[in-house]
PDB file of C-alpha atoms and ligand atoms in Angstrom:
ATOM      1  CA  MET A   1     123.280 107.018  94.646  1.00 62.00           C
ATOM      2  CA  SER A   2     120.595 105.558  92.439  1.00 73.00           C
ATOM      3  CA  LEU A   3     120.499 102.000  91.224  1.00 90.00           C
ATOM      4  CA  SER A   4     118.534 100.788  88.217  1.00 95.00           C
ATOM      5  CA  ILE A   5     116.762  97.478  88.010  1.00 97.00           C
ATOM      6  CA  SER A   6     114.433  95.925  85.491  1.00 97.00           C
ATOM      7  CA  LEU A   7     111.498  93.951  86.886  1.00 98.00           C
ATOM      8  CA  THR A   8     108.662  92.144  85.159  1.00 98.00           C
ATOM      9  CA  ILE A   9     105.611  92.675  87.327  1.00 98.00           C
ATOM     10  CA  ASN A  10     102.403  90.870  86.378  1.00 98.00           C
ATOM     11  CA  GLY A  11     103.711  90.506  82.845  1.00 97.00           C
ATOM     12  CA  SER A  12     104.836  94.111  82.304  1.00 97.00           C
ATOM     13  CA  THR A  13     108.524  94.923  82.288  1.00 98.00           C
ATOM     14  CA  ARG A  14     109.476  98.087  84.128  1.00 96.00           C
ATOM     15  CA  ASP A  15     112.771  99.882  84.490  1.00 97.00           C
ATOM     16  CA  ILE A  16     112.982 101.289  87.982  1.00 97.00           C
ATOM     17  CA  ALA A  17     115.529 103.647  89.510  1.00 96.00           C
ATOM     18  CA  LEU A  18     115.964 102.959  93.227  1.00 95.00           C
ATOM     19  CA  ASP A  19     117.169 105.946  95.197  1.00 90.00           C
ATOM     20  CA  ASP A  20     117.628 103.820  98.333  1.00 92.00           C
ATOM     21  CA  PRO A  21     119.305 100.398  97.965  1.00 92.00           C
ATOM     22  CA  ARG A  22     117.585  99.271 101.192  1.00 96.00           C
ATOM     23  CA  VAL A  23     114.050  99.533  99.812  1.00 97.00           C
ATOM     24  CA  THR A  24     112.111  96.287 100.085  1.00 98.00           C
ATOM     25  CA  LEU A  25     110.024  94.786  97.320  1.00 98.00           C
ATOM     26  CA  LEU A  26     106.964  95.406  99.509  1.00 98.00           C
ATOM     27  CA  ASP A  27     107.629  99.132  99.860  1.00 98.00           C
ATOM     28  CA  LEU A  28     108.527  99.384  96.185  1.00 98.00           C
ATOM     29  CA  LEU A  29     105.188  97.843  95.181  1.00 98.00           C
ATOM     30  CA  ARG A  30     103.044  99.789  97.605  1.00 98.00           C
ATOM     31  CA  ASP A  31     104.737 103.177  97.779  1.00 97.00           C
ATOM     32  CA  ARG A  32     106.495 103.583  94.451  1.00 95.00           C
ATOM     33  CA  LEU A  33     104.454 101.539  91.996  1.00 97.00           C
ATOM     34  CA  ASP A  34     101.006 102.264  93.419  1.00 97.00           C
ATOM     35  CA  MET A  35     100.145  98.596  93.914  1.00 98.00           C
ATOM     36  CA  PRO A  36      98.616  98.446  97.395  1.00 98.00           C
ATOM     37  CA  GLY A  37      97.081  94.972  97.025  1.00 98.00           C
ATOM     38  CA  THR A  38     100.100  93.407  98.742  1.00 98.00           C
ATOM     39  CA  LYS A  39      99.657  94.118 102.454  1.00 98.00           C
ATOM     40  CA  LYS A  40     102.114  95.147 105.146  1.00 98.00           C
ATOM     41  CA  GLY A  41     101.323  93.360 108.396  1.00 98.00           C
ATOM     42  CA  CYS A  42     104.415  92.886 110.543  1.00 98.00           C
ATOM     43  CA  ASP A  43     107.144  94.065 108.114  1.00 98.00           C
ATOM     44  CA  ARG A  44     109.452  91.438 109.607  1.00 97.00           C
ATOM     45  CA  GLY A  45     108.654  88.095 108.011  1.00 98.00           C
ATOM     46  CA  GLN A  46     106.217  86.824 110.587  1.00 98.00           C
ATOM     47  CA  CYS A  47     102.704  87.141 109.126  1.00 98.00           C
ATOM     48  CA  GLY A  48     102.761  86.379 105.390  1.00 98.00           C
ATOM     49  CA  ALA A  49     100.467  89.314 104.501  1.00 98.00           C
ATOM     50  CA  CYS A  50     103.090  90.546 102.019  1.00 98.00           C
ATOM     51  CA  THR A  51     103.431  87.258 100.099  1.00 98.00           C
ATOM     52  CA  VAL A  52     104.068  87.545  96.349  1.00 98.00           C
ATOM     53  CA  LEU A  53     105.486  85.130  93.795  1.00 98.00           C
ATOM     54  CA  LEU A  54     109.074  85.752  92.781  1.00 98.00           C
ATOM     55  CA  ASP A  55     110.049  83.718  89.718  1.00 97.00           C
ATOM     56  CA  GLY A  56     107.067  81.520  90.599  1.00 96.00           C
ATOM     57  CA  LYS A  57     108.041  80.900  94.230  1.00 97.00           C
ATOM     58  CA  ARG A  58     106.427  82.340  97.335  1.00 97.00           C
ATOM     59  CA  VAL A  59     108.395  85.015  99.185  1.00 98.00           C
ATOM     60  CA  ASN A  60     107.750  87.527 101.916  1.00 98.00           C
ATOM     61  CA  SER A  61     108.202  90.778 100.016  1.00 98.00           C
ATOM     62  CA  CYS A  62     108.964  92.630 103.262  1.00 98.00           C
ATOM     63  CA  LEU A  63     112.178  90.605 103.573  1.00 98.00           C
ATOM     64  CA  THR A  64     113.224  90.903  99.927  1.00 98.00           C
ATOM     65  CA  LEU A  65     115.477  93.743  98.859  1.00 98.00           C
ATOM     66  CA  ALA A  66     114.349  95.204  95.551  1.00 98.00           C
ATOM     67  CA  ALA A  67     117.967  95.888  94.574  1.00 97.00           C
ATOM     68  CA  THR A  68     118.632  92.127  94.385  1.00 96.00           C
ATOM     69  CA  LEU A  69     115.846  91.504  91.880  1.00 97.00           C
ATOM     70  CA  ASP A  70     117.187  92.778  88.572  1.00 97.00           C
ATOM     71  CA  GLY A  71     115.635  90.649  85.812  1.00 98.00           C
ATOM     72  CA  ALA A  72     113.147  88.907  88.118  1.00 98.00           C
ATOM     73  CA  GLN A  73     109.483  88.119  87.492  1.00 98.00           C
ATOM     74  CA  VAL A  74     107.069  89.188  90.202  1.00 98.00           C
ATOM     75  CA  THR A  75     103.407  88.237  90.451  1.00 98.00           C
ATOM     76  CA  THR A  76     101.169  90.092  92.876  1.00 98.00           C
ATOM     77  CA  ILE A  77      97.508  89.761  93.748  1.00 98.00           C
ATOM     78  CA  GLU A  78      96.748  92.407  91.097  1.00 98.00           C
ATOM     79  CA  GLY A  79      98.083  90.057  88.426  1.00 98.00           C
ATOM     80  CA  LEU A  80      95.872  87.014  89.076  1.00 98.00           C
ATOM     81  CA  ALA A  81      92.477  87.816  87.557  1.00 97.00           C
ATOM     82  CA  ARG A  82      92.020  87.969  83.790  1.00 95.00           C
ATOM     83  CA  GLY A  83      89.664  90.916  83.358  1.00 93.00           C
ATOM     84  CA  ASP A  84      86.448  89.940  85.119  1.00 93.00           C
ATOM     85  CA  ASP A  85      87.511  86.300  85.407  1.00 97.00           C
ATOM     86  CA  LEU A  86      88.887  85.591  88.843  1.00 98.00           C
ATOM     87  CA  HIS A  87      91.740  83.160  89.302  1.00 97.00           C
ATOM     88  CA  PRO A  88      90.390  79.810  90.602  1.00 97.00           C
ATOM     89  CA  VAL A  89      92.030  80.460  93.980  1.00 98.00           C
ATOM     90  CA  GLN A  90      90.329  83.862  94.275  1.00 98.00           C
ATOM     91  CA  ALA A  91      86.973  82.313  93.333  1.00 98.00           C
ATOM     92  CA  ALA A  92      87.465  79.528  95.871  1.00 98.00           C
ATOM     93  CA  PHE A  93      88.135  81.995  98.705  1.00 98.00           C
ATOM     94  CA  ILE A  94      84.776  83.612  97.940  1.00 98.00           C
ATOM     95  CA  ASP A  95      82.954  80.275  97.649  1.00 98.00           C
ATOM     96  CA  THR A  96      84.233  79.001 100.982  1.00 97.00           C
ATOM     97  CA  ASP A  97      84.164  82.235 103.012  1.00 96.00           C
ATOM     98  CA  GLY A  98      87.935  82.069 103.306  1.00 97.00           C
ATOM     99  CA  PHE A  99      88.179  85.531 104.850  1.00 97.00           C
ATOM    100  CA  GLN A 100      86.566  87.939 107.250  1.00 97.00           C
ATOM    101  CA  CYS A 101      88.203  91.401 107.366  1.00 98.00           C
ATOM    102  CA  GLY A 102      90.244  90.533 104.267  1.00 98.00           C
ATOM    103  CA  PHE A 103      93.542  92.055 105.392  1.00 98.00           C
ATOM    104  CA  CYS A 104      95.517  88.824 105.203  1.00 98.00           C
ATOM    105  CA  THR A 105      93.670  87.588 102.121  1.00 98.00           C
ATOM    106  CA  PRO A 106      95.978  88.777  99.301  1.00 98.00           C
ATOM    107  CA  GLY A 107      98.896  87.065 101.048  1.00 98.00           C
ATOM    108  CA  GLN A 108      96.839  83.933 101.722  1.00 98.00           C
ATOM    109  CA  ILE A 109      95.769  83.770  98.081  1.00 98.00           C
ATOM    110  CA  MET A 110      99.291  84.277  96.726  1.00 98.00           C
ATOM    111  CA  SER A 111     100.585  81.650  99.116  1.00 98.00           C
ATOM    112  CA  ALA A 112      97.848  79.227  98.022  1.00 98.00           C
ATOM    113  CA  VAL A 113      98.669  79.843  94.343  1.00 98.00           C
ATOM    114  CA  GLY A 114     102.328  79.091  95.101  1.00 97.00           C
ATOM    115  CA  LEU A 115     101.502  76.008  97.153  1.00 97.00           C
ATOM    116  CA  ILE A 116      99.289  74.565  94.415  1.00 96.00           C
ATOM    117  CA  SER A 117     101.827  75.246  91.681  1.00 94.00           C
ATOM    118  CA  GLU A 118     104.538  73.607  93.796  1.00 92.00           C
ATOM    119  CA  GLY A 119     102.297  70.510  93.673  1.00 89.00           C
ATOM    120  CA  LEU A 120     102.234  70.432  97.466  1.00 80.00           C
ATOM    121  CA  ALA A 121      98.596  71.244  98.214  1.00 78.00           C
ATOM    122  CA  GLY A 122      96.902  67.906  97.554  1.00 80.00           C
ATOM    123  CA  ASP A 123      93.574  67.220  99.214  1.00 86.00           C
ATOM    124  CA  ASP A 124      94.759  66.583 102.763  1.00 92.00           C
ATOM    125  CA  PRO A 125      93.688  69.438 105.082  1.00 95.00           C
ATOM    126  CA  GLU A 126      96.589  68.789 107.443  1.00 95.00           C
ATOM    127  CA  ARG A 127      99.083  69.119 104.605  1.00 95.00           C
ATOM    128  CA  ILE A 128      97.404  72.292 103.387  1.00 96.00           C
ATOM    129  CA  ARG A 129      97.475  73.806 106.884  1.00 96.00           C
ATOM    130  CA  GLU A 130     101.184  73.002 107.128  1.00 96.00           C
ATOM    131  CA  GLY A 131     101.851  74.482 103.672  1.00 96.00           C
ATOM    132  CA  MET A 132      99.946  77.659 104.565  1.00 97.00           C
ATOM    133  CA  SER A 133     101.361  77.955 108.076  1.00 97.00           C
ATOM    134  CA  GLY A 134     103.457  81.023 107.227  1.00 97.00           C
ATOM    135  CA  ASN A 135     100.272  83.011 106.631  1.00 98.00           C
ATOM    136  CA  ILE A 136      98.609  84.262 109.786  1.00 98.00           C
ATOM    137  CA  CYS A 137      94.940  85.271 109.910  1.00 98.00           C
ATOM    138  CA  ARG A 138      93.982  87.418 112.890  1.00 97.00           C
ATOM    139  CA  CYS A 139      90.305  86.696 112.161  1.00 97.00           C
ATOM    140  CA  ALA A 140      91.062  82.958 112.348  1.00 97.00           C
ATOM    141  CA  ALA A 141      89.319  82.191 109.053  1.00 97.00           C
ATOM    142  CA  TYR A 142      91.498  79.091 108.770  1.00 97.00           C
ATOM    143  CA  HIS A 143      88.700  76.619 108.166  1.00 97.00           C
ATOM    144  CA  GLY A 144      87.481  78.501 105.066  1.00 98.00           C
ATOM    145  CA  ILE A 145      91.054  79.094 103.899  1.00 98.00           C
ATOM    146  CA  THR A 146      91.828  75.377 104.015  1.00 98.00           C
ATOM    147  CA  LEU A 147      88.588  74.573 102.171  1.00 97.00           C
ATOM    148  CA  ALA A 148      89.450  77.217  99.554  1.00 98.00           C
ATOM    149  CA  VAL A 149      92.873  75.696  98.880  1.00 97.00           C
ATOM    150  CA  GLN A 150      91.318  72.217  98.643  1.00 96.00           C
ATOM    151  CA  GLN A 151      88.638  73.432  96.222  1.00 96.00           C
ATOM    152  CA  ALA A 152      91.008  75.424  94.034  1.00 96.00           C
ATOM    153  CA  SER A 153      93.554  72.637  93.945  1.00 95.00           C
ATOM    154  CA  ARG A 154      90.880  70.151  92.860  1.00 95.00           C
ATOM    155  CA  ARG A 155      89.385  72.460  90.226  1.00 94.00           C
ATOM    156  CA  MET A 156      92.751  73.402  88.758  1.00 93.00           C
ATOM    157  CA  ALA A 157      93.739  69.722  88.522  1.00 92.00           C
ATOM    158  CA  GLU A 158      90.413  68.957  86.784  1.00 93.00           C
ATOM    159  CA  ALA A 159      90.877  71.844  84.351  1.00 91.00           C
ATOM    160  CA  GLU A 160      94.391  70.636  83.561  1.00 86.00           C
ATOM    161  CA  ALA A 161      93.135  67.093  82.966  1.00 89.00           C
ATOM    162  CA  ASP A 162      90.392  68.452  80.650  1.00 87.00           C
ATOM    163  CA  ASP A 163      93.015  70.441  78.728  1.00 85.00           C
ATOM    164  CA  ARG A 164      95.175  67.350  78.342  1.00 84.00           C
ATOM    165  CA  GLU A 165      92.186  65.336  77.084  1.00 82.00           C
ATOM    166  CA  GLY A 166      91.309  68.144  74.676  1.00 79.00           C
ATOM    167  CA  ASP A 167      94.871  68.190  73.325  1.00 78.00           C
ATOM    168  CA  ALA A 168      94.893  64.414  72.910  1.00 75.00           C
ATOM    169  CA  ALA A 169      91.517  64.340  71.073  1.00 69.00           C
TER     170      ALA A 169
HETATM  171 FE1  FES B 201     105.880  90.550 105.483  1.00 64.12          FE
HETATM  172 FE2  FES B 201     104.419  90.267 107.688  1.00 64.12          FE
HETATM  173  S1  FES B 201     104.504  91.966 106.321  1.00 64.12           S
HETATM  174  S2  FES B 201     105.687  88.778 106.687  1.00 64.12           S
HETATM  175 FE1  FES B 202      91.049  89.184 108.792  1.00 64.12          FE
HETATM  176 FE2  FES B 202      92.535  87.163 107.884  1.00 64.12          FE
HETATM  177  S1  FES B 202      90.537  87.713 107.264  1.00 64.12           S
HETATM  178  S2  FES B 202      93.159  88.802 109.158  1.00 64.12           S
END
């Protein structure tokens, strides 16, 4: 039996026929839609490597059934940069050496984007570590990851303040 869903992924709406109602969002992205940026670490909700934004909120895509997502908006790591312009969180990970092998990095970055947009990042490293605690890094690049979230959070807040000033002028 096939089931049809419509998903908006990184701004493009796609109609997708699922031949297996048990397929996860992670497998759909990687195996069916040729979007391998989202990584499969544990496939059981323990590592955060598969983190994407679903309607703006962070989820483990390995635990999310695609069949439940009709009409949803999904953002993956492939959807962050604008051409050659990296998202501020991506740029911050590079600036602070927030990775080593890079396997966990797409999930870390998506989680950081979610954390910042939830307004929960702030500048406190302890709070950031807590907010990012669902994302495991086997290379233990945690120091750089925390610095990256701090830097991106600060820069995005500054850019927003500049925009507001520009609008008010
Ligand atoms: Fe989804 Fe590990 S692959 S949490
Ligand atoms: Fe290697 Fe995180 S950078 S697992």
